[in-house]
RNA sequence: CGGGGCGUAGCGCAGCCUGGUAGCGCACCUGCCUUGGGCGCAGGGGGUCGCGUGUUCAAAUCACGCCGCCCCGACCA
């Protein structure tokens, strides 16, 4: 490829609305152009990266036995009504009507359509297992699109769906996909972690997120540096403290804490550590009759230590709360606690309240909590003496750095990640809703066991840049770089020798199957170098009259600060075979 | 959805408060010059100032409405 024939459009300044570095660099490098909120044009340079990402995904998906098909972007609402998602999903699901006023959706994912295909086509156990995937445009009407391509509304995703005859088979499919994902992310050349994730209503433990490690990541990843344990923060278990509850040593005292409504303020006022305080959160659950009218409301008091945060996902799994909960209203709070929010606590309740203590809180003694009286807290509160033991003790908080690892093999650490892949066991959720059955050996219909597996194709670009960039621009891993080598001749248009040498090298690299681009634009060297560094091409070859006189060219890796000199002709080797899972190294020898 | 901010040339911005000729840098075009880190000089093209209504002799500027975009927040009392 010659640069003059290709399309290169770089900017010195990033558009003002680009906040995160990947967004800024992709705009500056001319890879994407914004068309609307969360909607982008993929310009030629960016599309080349997308195509390379897709090629690796296809290669490994096919190797893992998945079969590619293509399902429509616009899908009839009927299928989504079958599973109830047409009504259940929020405005994130884009609904459209056609000229006949019929309902359609723009797909955010394709469980319904693929299940529809499966129930029609897969009729015998002999046809299972089967894994269908596609790489397709998705649309999610995010309430707030941001971070450029990383949280756009329109994006490209690879989604795969496995169909098995039983749960054991589905587990096997899941493992195959996990293994394929590891190969895929290894080939991308990115630092990532597979973390256990919450399975929501499905249950079981078969859900993993593939997170690209980056300081700017939206997700907190919990892992144990001394073991294999890794989970996202929704799931990571906070184990009960090893030390038993201490004895009560203080008397219960109602202490004035005027204007100090937060645990941090109270602790500071009383000169105590935040870990001696208890935070009160009030939830409510409603029982409905068949007409949907509230017949009974239960108020819950959740207690976590002052320095801990409640974990809504964990709370949502508790008996009595798992069918949905809300935060209590102020009138409800006043009726049960006799106090407005700010000084609430578990002692001296006006009406029965279900008390759930976090495991840590249940082990505390001589703690500080709200006194259910304005501007007052209790100090020296103790379970069993000043208030009954809690109705329920459970893990209801987020883990924090330094907590013991649930596997008992060290302490937990936290780092940030960008979720770029997710593997998930679905069970029979969709096959049941859509009656997707097959005939087993006994001739009886059975529900298909499903799994789904996604990779955010366009998000990979953002994640790769967040993880790999410097002051000069992007640093693509070789396997997904738009070009592997940029040939930069100095004086291409005025030196016959330079032109001949550059053309020859270009032809030779192309013949070897190397994605090389020859910069024949006639730019000055500084402009040329700055462009390719911004774009992030892994290797650059510079040819000049000066060097050619000595029979030398310069080769420089994008991460290197100095060029190495190589004698002509260069000892070129073909790039590692496509099938190699580690085709991430450069194609040119970097030093003689 | 709540709060804040912005909309002036392809990009980055000034001008608006205090109404009267629309300006700067980058990019772009022409010529000369230069050629190892985004050259220099000279000349040039390009903007219904987001849209609409109103106030006024006169509106980018003031008022009202709409649209678009960006940021922060969304229940931890």
XYZ file of C-alpha atoms (C1' of nucleotides) in Angstrom:
669
model
C 0.000 0.000 0.000
C 1.191 3.445 -0.884
C 0.325 6.245 1.493
C -0.639 8.514 -1.405
C -3.290 6.019 -2.471
C -4.510 5.265 1.004
C -6.312 7.798 3.184
C -4.394 9.431 5.999
C -5.929 12.246 7.996
C -4.172 13.265 11.181
C -4.784 16.131 13.568
C -2.388 17.991 15.813
C -5.123 18.870 18.235
C -7.810 16.548 19.502
C -11.457 17.631 19.298
C -12.564 19.196 22.559
C -15.200 16.557 23.271
C -12.706 13.709 23.426
C -12.012 13.031 27.086
C -10.212 9.744 27.363
C -6.854 9.139 25.724
C -8.033 6.367 23.407
C -10.771 8.597 22.053
C -8.384 11.517 21.556
C -5.770 9.399 19.825
C -8.241 7.648 17.558
C -9.638 11.012 16.499
C -6.180 12.483 15.990
C -4.963 9.461 14.063
C -7.978 9.704 11.763
C -9.329 6.258 12.697
C -12.831 7.355 13.604
C -15.046 10.375 13.067
C -18.019 11.189 15.226
C -21.334 11.286 13.401
C -23.665 11.623 16.380
C -23.654 10.896 20.109
C -22.068 7.479 20.455
C -22.104 6.922 16.687
C -18.885 6.891 14.687
C -17.602 6.534 11.165
C -14.807 4.019 10.985
C -12.282 5.631 8.693
C -9.943 3.504 6.553
C -7.116 3.447 9.082
C -9.446 2.399 11.902
C -11.264 -0.137 9.783
C -8.001 -1.933 9.068
C -7.580 -2.516 12.796
C -11.161 -3.713 13.129
C -10.659 -6.163 10.272
C -7.538 -7.574 11.927
C -9.352 -8.016 15.216
C -12.202 -9.743 13.406
C -9.813 -12.019 11.523
C -8.241 -13.279 14.731
C -11.650 -13.829 16.300
C -12.917 -15.740 13.238
C -9.810 -17.850 13.102
C -10.073 -18.948 16.719
C -13.851 -19.291 16.767
C -13.703 -21.546 13.744
C -10.853 -23.493 15.298
C -13.002 -23.999 18.388
C -15.743 -25.484 16.243
C -18.132 -22.554 16.112
C -19.989 -21.834 12.866
C -20.399 -18.365 11.464
C -23.716 -17.047 10.218
C -25.189 -13.567 10.083
C -28.358 -12.415 11.795
C -30.155 -9.171 10.994
C -29.663 -5.880 12.749
C -33.374 -5.071 12.571
C -35.444 -7.831 14.124
C -39.221 -8.301 14.446
C -40.584 -7.516 17.874
C -42.570 -10.751 18.041
C -39.520 -12.817 18.958
C -38.609 -10.360 21.679
C -42.165 -10.477 22.962
C -41.874 -14.260 23.253
C -39.114 -13.927 25.807
C -40.652 -10.852 27.377
C -37.622 -8.728 26.717
C -39.520 -6.385 24.410
C -41.465 -5.184 27.436
C -38.861 -5.800 30.149
C -35.888 -4.042 28.664
C -35.620 -0.346 29.225
C -35.109 2.424 26.693
C -31.670 0.946 26.028
C -33.478 -1.326 23.561
C -34.081 0.716 20.422
C -37.604 0.136 19.163
C -38.653 1.160 15.675
C -41.795 0.853 13.610
C -42.011 0.096 9.917
C -44.411 1.714 7.417
C -47.140 -0.712 8.450
C -46.752 0.411 12.045
C -45.302 -2.967 13.009
C -42.801 -3.104 15.872
C -39.151 -3.917 15.335
C -36.034 -3.580 17.406
C -32.465 -2.823 16.520
C -30.578 -5.667 18.031
C -28.414 -5.175 21.084
C -27.799 -8.942 21.047
C -29.311 -11.936 19.305
C -30.490 -14.608 21.741
C -34.051 -14.539 20.397
C -33.148 -14.842 16.741
C -30.538 -17.535 17.226
C -32.892 -19.516 19.455
C -35.548 -19.195 16.775
C -33.095 -20.624 14.267
C -32.104 -23.391 16.624
C -35.659 -24.509 17.409
C -36.393 -24.763 13.696
C -33.162 -26.362 12.564
C -31.854 -28.413 15.480
C -34.360 -31.176 15.961
C -32.282 -34.139 17.021
C -29.685 -34.722 19.726
C -27.516 -35.912 16.858
C -27.206 -32.311 15.671
C -25.895 -31.149 19.049
C -23.741 -29.576 20.271
C -23.784 -26.604 17.918
C -22.311 -23.149 18.299
C -23.444 -20.325 16.012
C -21.716 -16.973 15.971
C -21.727 -13.766 14.020
C -19.875 -10.486 13.934
C -22.517 -7.829 13.616
C -23.444 -4.241 14.337
C -25.278 -3.738 17.611
C -27.193 -0.819 18.973
C -27.776 0.029 22.604
C -29.339 3.368 23.326
C -27.035 4.100 26.250
C -28.338 6.720 28.604
C -24.988 8.355 28.414
C -22.626 7.345 25.633
C -19.054 8.305 26.449
C -15.399 7.406 26.091
C -15.602 7.467 22.309
C -15.728 4.037 20.833
C -15.594 2.342 24.222
C -19.130 3.134 25.266
C -20.773 4.024 22.022
C -24.357 3.346 21.100
C -23.572 1.646 17.818
C -20.762 -0.860 18.012
C -19.594 -4.142 16.563
C -19.730 -7.305 18.590
C -18.934 -10.917 18.015
C -21.626 -12.933 19.711
C -21.730 -16.712 19.814
C -24.437 -19.019 21.125
C -23.974 -22.647 22.029
C -26.691 -25.301 22.092
C -26.193 -28.513 24.042
C -28.295 -31.501 24.976
C -27.629 -31.185 28.701
C -25.914 -29.104 31.336
C -22.756 -31.201 31.228
C -22.480 -30.590 27.517
C -23.093 -26.868 28.020
C -20.302 -26.789 30.597
C -18.006 -28.353 28.050
C -18.995 -25.820 25.404
C -18.369 -23.108 27.954
C -14.882 -24.410 28.643
C -14.127 -24.596 24.934
C -15.179 -20.992 24.494
C -13.135 -19.897 27.521
C -10.107 -21.575 26.018
C -10.788 -19.971 22.630
C -11.087 -16.577 24.290
C -7.732 -17.033 25.954
C -6.170 -17.787 22.589
C -7.885 -14.776 21.053
C -6.725 -12.340 23.706
C -3.250 -13.812 23.691
C -3.109 -13.171 19.963
C -4.300 -9.614 20.406
C -1.159 -9.101 22.456
C -3.024 -7.381 25.284
C -2.615 -7.757 29.025
C -5.906 -9.131 30.289
C -7.480 -11.124 33.063
C -10.380 -13.571 33.014
C -12.454 -12.834 36.091
C -15.409 -14.670 37.585
C -18.570 -12.633 37.219
C -22.043 -12.603 38.631
C -24.508 -14.864 36.836
C -27.563 -12.866 37.836
C -30.821 -14.772 37.774
C -29.323 -17.800 36.007
C -27.295 -19.047 38.913
C -24.334 -21.351 38.764
C -20.754 -20.249 38.521
C -20.256 -20.225 34.763
C -19.667 -16.612 33.899
C -16.368 -14.940 33.234
C -15.497 -11.498 32.028
C -12.376 -10.899 29.982
C -10.952 -7.642 31.177
C -8.171 -5.699 29.497
C -6.101 -4.189 32.265
C -5.954 -0.396 32.093
C -5.888 2.275 34.765
C -8.757 4.066 33.070
C -10.982 0.985 33.075
C -14.564 1.334 34.250
C -14.597 -1.927 36.191
C -12.883 -2.871 39.408
C -11.206 -6.261 39.172
C -10.500 -8.169 42.338
C -7.681 -10.659 42.260
C -5.276 -12.439 44.505
C -1.638 -11.928 43.516
C -0.633 -15.161 45.203
C -3.308 -17.428 43.758
C -5.607 -17.854 40.738
C -8.522 -16.075 42.341
C -10.023 -13.294 40.204
C -13.551 -11.898 40.227
C -15.353 -8.699 39.520
C -16.442 -6.551 42.401
C -20.082 -7.609 42.211
C -19.107 -11.187 42.858
C -15.906 -11.105 44.930
C -16.726 -12.571 48.319
C -15.917 -10.712 51.512
C -15.222 -13.495 53.968
C -16.082 -13.231 57.653
C -13.287 -11.868 59.845
C -11.135 -14.617 61.299
C -11.132 -13.053 64.755
C -14.270 -13.610 66.872
C -16.370 -10.756 68.208
C -14.642 -8.982 71.074
C -16.261 -8.582 74.481
C -18.284 -5.495 75.331
C -16.056 -3.118 77.259
C -17.951 0.144 76.950
C -21.336 1.268 78.161
C -23.942 2.291 75.626
C -23.886 6.086 75.535
C -26.135 8.394 73.541
C -23.629 10.959 72.306
C -24.419 14.307 70.697
C -23.058 14.531 67.174
C -24.625 17.730 65.904
C -24.515 18.162 62.167
C -22.440 14.989 61.717
C -24.574 12.732 59.593
C -21.910 10.673 57.864
C -19.763 7.979 59.445
C -16.601 9.808 58.466
C -17.756 13.013 60.179
C -18.843 11.172 63.307
C -15.587 9.249 63.533
C -13.617 12.464 63.132
C -15.694 14.238 65.787
C -15.316 11.443 68.320
C -11.691 10.762 67.501
C -12.442 7.189 66.488
C -11.391 5.074 63.573
C -13.915 4.750 60.752
C -13.795 0.999 61.344
C -15.574 1.493 64.688
C -18.635 2.972 62.992
C -21.626 1.277 61.420
C -23.508 2.654 58.435
C -27.285 2.161 58.211
C -29.060 1.696 54.892
C -32.828 1.350 54.739
C -34.463 -0.732 52.023
C -38.031 -1.769 51.426
C -39.713 -4.702 49.710
C -43.320 -4.793 48.592
C -45.644 -7.765 48.375
C -48.154 -7.435 45.570
C -51.478 -9.112 45.028
C -52.481 -10.536 41.671
C -53.611 -7.099 40.475
C -50.215 -5.613 41.243
C -51.438 -3.665 44.279
C -49.094 -3.443 47.253
C -50.542 -5.462 50.113
C -47.570 -5.497 52.472
C -44.322 -3.592 52.776
C -41.336 -4.801 54.723
C -38.637 -2.395 55.827
C -35.061 -3.645 55.997
C -32.089 -2.177 57.793
C -28.752 -3.121 56.287
C -25.652 -2.516 58.333
C -22.160 -2.231 56.906
C -19.015 -0.937 58.545
C -18.453 2.807 58.075
C -15.548 2.335 55.687
C -17.323 -0.316 53.592
C -19.734 0.009 50.665
C -22.937 -1.917 50.177
C -22.992 -4.311 47.232
C -26.420 -4.214 45.595
C -25.846 -7.397 43.631
C -25.119 -9.350 46.805
C -28.095 -7.787 48.571
C -30.269 -8.765 45.635
C -29.472 -12.427 46.276
C -30.674 -12.489 49.884
C -33.805 -14.365 50.876
C -36.639 -11.855 50.996
C -34.799 -9.292 48.884
C -34.101 -11.291 45.757
C -37.435 -10.492 44.151
C -36.600 -6.841 43.990
C -36.071 -4.108 46.536
C -36.047 -0.356 46.641
C -34.711 2.280 48.945
C -37.225 3.174 51.629
C -39.043 6.476 51.413
C -38.510 9.151 54.030
C -42.051 8.686 55.476
C -41.380 4.942 55.798
C -38.107 5.656 57.530
C -39.699 8.074 59.980
C -42.484 5.621 60.774
C -40.040 2.848 61.654
C -37.106 4.740 63.115
C -38.726 7.875 64.472
C -36.026 9.937 62.858
C -35.146 11.404 59.521
C -32.211 9.930 57.589
C -28.790 10.905 58.875
C -28.895 9.463 62.370
C -30.478 6.082 61.805
C -29.453 2.954 63.642
C -30.628 -0.478 64.793
C -31.391 0.461 68.422
C -34.797 1.719 69.554
C -37.017 0.946 66.600
C -40.680 1.989 66.559
C -41.861 -0.833 64.312
C -40.351 -4.175 63.375
C -37.555 -3.926 60.845
C -35.618 -6.824 59.350
C -31.993 -6.280 60.281
C -29.264 -7.619 58.012
C -25.712 -7.234 59.285
C -22.700 -7.587 57.121
C -20.374 -10.348 58.278
C -17.901 -7.744 59.458
C -20.528 -5.788 61.400
C -21.745 -8.944 63.102
C -18.261 -9.392 64.586
C -17.967 -5.832 65.869
C -18.185 -4.771 69.482
C -18.296 -1.319 71.104
C -19.389 0.190 67.810
C -20.879 3.535 66.883
C -24.230 3.814 65.147
C -27.045 6.304 64.676
C -29.301 6.763 67.718
C -32.548 7.319 65.797
C -32.545 10.796 67.299
C -31.565 13.907 65.410
C -27.939 14.964 66.014
C -27.166 11.893 68.143
C -25.265 8.636 67.797
C -24.723 5.745 70.162
C -21.235 4.757 71.137
C -20.318 1.492 72.781
C -23.096 -0.437 71.119
C -22.899 -4.220 71.459
C -24.836 -7.091 69.928
C -26.856 -9.197 72.369
C -26.618 -6.582 75.136
C -27.957 -3.371 73.570
C -29.855 -4.890 70.689
C -30.823 -8.392 69.614
C -28.594 -10.397 67.333
C -29.307 -9.507 63.696
C -32.052 -11.340 61.814
C -29.550 -12.234 59.138
C -25.773 -12.115 58.826
C -24.554 -12.060 55.240
C -21.913 -10.801 52.858
C -23.474 -7.573 51.638
C -20.453 -5.354 51.009
C -17.842 -4.766 48.344
C -14.467 -6.242 49.136
C -11.634 -3.802 49.713
C -7.936 -4.041 49.051
C -6.277 -6.195 51.713
C -9.310 -8.359 52.470
C -8.422 -12.050 52.747
C -8.829 -13.967 49.490
C -11.849 -16.308 49.574
C -9.572 -19.188 48.577
C -7.490 -18.597 51.711
C -4.312 -18.131 49.729
C -3.441 -14.515 50.370
C -5.025 -11.090 50.360
C -6.997 -9.364 47.646
C -5.749 -6.611 45.373
C -7.764 -4.394 43.051
C -6.971 -3.112 39.591
C -8.995 -1.484 36.855
C -10.136 -3.215 33.697
C -12.109 -2.690 30.509
C -14.581 -5.478 29.835
C -14.015 -6.676 26.296
C -15.345 -10.221 26.462
C -17.886 -12.195 28.412
C -18.663 -15.884 28.459
C -21.927 -16.889 30.060
C -23.904 -20.056 30.724
C -27.539 -19.338 29.955
C -29.129 -22.665 30.827
C -32.649 -23.001 29.460
C -33.749 -19.415 29.979
C -34.298 -18.742 26.299
C -34.989 -22.257 25.090
C -37.762 -22.509 27.665
C -39.296 -19.150 26.819
C -39.210 -19.953 23.109
C -39.837 -23.674 23.373
C -36.592 -24.671 21.694
C -36.528 -28.410 22.045
C -34.880 -31.365 20.354
C -35.628 -35.072 20.506
C -33.292 -37.048 22.734
C -32.362 -40.753 22.313
C -35.650 -41.838 23.810
C -37.589 -39.728 21.336
C -38.729 -37.279 23.976
C -38.436 -33.517 23.558
C -35.881 -31.802 25.788
C -34.930 -28.181 26.225
C -31.610 -27.051 24.794
C -28.966 -25.898 27.216
C -27.505 -22.652 25.987
C -24.478 -20.449 26.481
C -23.598 -17.062 25.046
C -20.203 -15.578 24.386
C -19.485 -11.995 23.392
C -16.462 -9.971 22.351
C -16.704 -6.232 21.853
C -14.855 -5.854 18.584
C -14.824 -2.073 18.383
C -14.199 -1.753 22.085
C -11.008 -3.771 21.652
C -9.508 -0.803 19.805
C -10.203 1.576 22.652
C -8.991 -0.888 25.254
C -5.800 -1.632 23.323
C -5.009 2.083 23.135
C -5.831 2.776 26.774
C -3.336 0.073 27.610
C -0.705 0.902 24.971
C 0.115 4.511 24.181
C 2.666 7.179 24.932
C 3.033 10.934 24.481
C 3.512 10.477 20.744
C 0.446 8.385 20.105
C -0.860 4.871 19.810
C 1.324 1.775 20.146
C -0.555 -1.062 18.462
C 0.326 -4.646 19.193
C 1.662 -6.000 15.890
C -1.208 -8.462 15.439
C -3.868 -5.771 15.190
C -1.873 -2.796 13.884
C -3.324 -1.198 10.731
C 0.086 -1.702 9.106
C 3.022 -3.628 10.430
C 5.764 -1.559 8.837
C 5.893 2.048 7.653
C 8.556 2.662 5.018
C 9.685 6.268 5.302
C 11.966 7.352 2.467
C 13.555 10.749 2.921
C 13.553 12.535 -0.415
C 11.413 9.975 -2.241
C 10.546 12.579 -4.847
C 14.039 13.894 -5.436
C 16.468 11.001 -5.013
C 16.347 8.241 -7.604
C 18.423 6.000 -5.327
C 16.098 6.466 -2.343
C 13.045 5.894 -4.504
C 14.490 2.722 -6.022
C 15.518 1.313 -2.651
C 12.182 2.178 -1.013
C 10.156 0.714 -3.889
C 12.261 -2.457 -3.807
C 11.865 -2.901 -0.057
C 8.144 -2.236 -0.297
C 7.706 -4.850 -3.009
C 9.775 -7.355 -1.099
C 7.782 -6.931 2.101
C 4.496 -7.208 0.251
C 5.725 -10.382 -1.425
C 6.432 -11.794 2.025
C 2.878 -11.014 3.060
C 3.832 -8.151 5.349
C 1.367 -5.293 5.724
C 3.782 -2.560 4.723
C 2.866 0.992 3.789
C 5.223 3.140 1.724
C 5.040 6.797 2.648
C 5.410 8.364 -0.791
C 3.590 11.565 0.150
C 6.758 13.629 -0.060
C 6.287 14.968 3.452
C 9.212 16.316 5.376
C 10.763 13.737 7.704
C 9.391 15.288 10.895
C 5.835 15.245 9.634
C 6.196 11.703 8.361
C 7.606 10.378 11.635
C 5.017 12.187 13.725
C 2.178 10.698 11.655
C 3.331 7.102 11.927
C 4.053 7.413 15.608
C 0.599 8.866 16.181
C -1.014 6.115 14.116
C 1.023 3.591 16.055
C 2.586 1.418 13.382
C 4.877 -1.029 15.219
C 7.923 -0.709 12.975
C 9.411 2.012 10.834
C 12.119 1.787 8.207
C 13.863 4.982 7.175
C 15.769 5.167 3.901
C 17.887 8.160 2.955
C 20.691 9.101 0.610
C 22.963 9.417 3.587
C 22.313 5.878 4.776
C 22.210 4.278 1.351
C 25.747 5.539 0.623
C 26.895 3.309 3.470
C 24.494 0.563 2.445
C 22.429 1.038 5.588
C 18.780 1.604 6.473
C 17.308 2.390 9.839
C 14.765 0.238 11.605
C 12.987 1.412 14.720
C 10.332 -0.236 16.855
C 7.511 2.001 18.016
C 8.439 1.549 21.672
C 12.127 2.196 21.078
C 13.831 5.523 21.458
C 16.624 4.940 18.987
C 16.832 3.399 15.564
C 19.000 0.406 14.773
C 20.952 0.330 11.511
C 20.721 -2.598 9.172
C 22.834 -3.413 6.157
C 21.142 -3.900 2.820
C 19.853 -6.235 1.702
C 17.965 -6.780 4.928
C 17.600 -10.292 6.306
C 13.825 -10.412 5.955
C 11.814 -13.248 7.313
C 8.151 -13.900 6.616
C 5.766 -13.058 9.433
C 4.909 -15.892 11.729
C 2.138 -18.093 10.413
C -1.377 -16.872 10.893
C -2.257 -19.917 12.917
C 0.355 -19.148 15.511
C -1.360 -17.942 18.628
C 1.479 -15.579 19.333
C 1.868 -13.745 16.053
C 2.538 -10.513 17.810
C 6.198 -9.878 17.179
C 7.553 -7.622 14.497
C 8.633 -8.803 11.123
C 11.918 -6.962 10.853
C 14.996 -7.711 12.887
C 15.296 -4.780 15.231
C 19.005 -4.881 15.750
C 21.762 -6.258 13.495
C -33.643 11.040 34.273
C -31.473 15.391 37.495
C -27.675 19.250 37.489
C -23.918 22.147 34.868
C -21.637 23.803 30.369
C -20.942 24.508 25.231
C -22.692 25.468 19.956
C -18.563 31.270 15.578
C -14.408 28.111 8.758
C -12.446 20.949 8.520
C -10.001 21.114 13.895
C -8.689 24.180 18.313
C -10.341 28.863 20.043
C -11.243 34.619 20.698
C -15.189 38.165 19.936
C -20.807 38.259 23.289
C -20.704 41.254 29.409
C -20.856 47.074 27.008
C -25.537 45.620 19.847
C -22.825 48.737 14.450
C -16.824 46.050 9.303
C -16.474 38.364 11.986
C -11.010 37.481 13.891
C -6.549 34.218 15.452
C -3.657 29.396 15.287
C -3.609 24.658 12.741
C -5.316 22.545 8.200
C -6.324 23.842 2.820
C -4.849 26.436 -2.310
C -0.762 29.219 -5.382
C 4.370 30.684 -5.860
C 9.325 30.832 -4.101
C 12.465 28.465 -0.694
C 13.685 24.304 2.336
C 14.393 18.812 3.069
C 16.642 13.741 9.353
C 11.605 15.495 13.910
C 4.973 18.579 12.588
C 10.322 24.254 7.773
C 10.305 29.628 6.234
C 8.396 33.798 3.363
C 4.603 36.003 0.307
C -0.203 35.769 -1.598
C -5.154 33.400 -1.414
C -9.980 30.643 -0.673
C -13.489 29.254 2.911
C -18.212 31.016 8.008
C -26.855 32.199 6.476
C -22.016 32.890 13.954
C -26.950 25.568 15.726
C -32.411 26.706 14.382
C -36.736 29.814 15.130
C -39.354 33.948 17.127
C -39.012 38.601 19.396
C -36.688 43.555 20.952
C -34.033 47.331 17.939
C -32.668 51.929 12.799
C -29.214 47.773 13.462
C -28.386 41.161 16.668
C -22.786 36.368 16.683
C -23.754 39.879 20.829
C -30.018 41.134 24.331
C -34.821 38.008 25.505
C -37.781 33.648 24.851
C -38.461 28.831 22.695
C -36.459 24.594 20.258
C -32.503 21.360 18.586
C -27.659 19.260 19.030
C -23.378 18.026 21.773
C -20.200 17.497 26.150
C -19.312 16.924 31.435
C -20.943 15.499 36.429
C -24.473 12.808 39.229
C -28.247 8.924 39.934
C -30.183 6.835 45.674
C -23.895 4.433 50.619
C -28.967 9.149 55.058
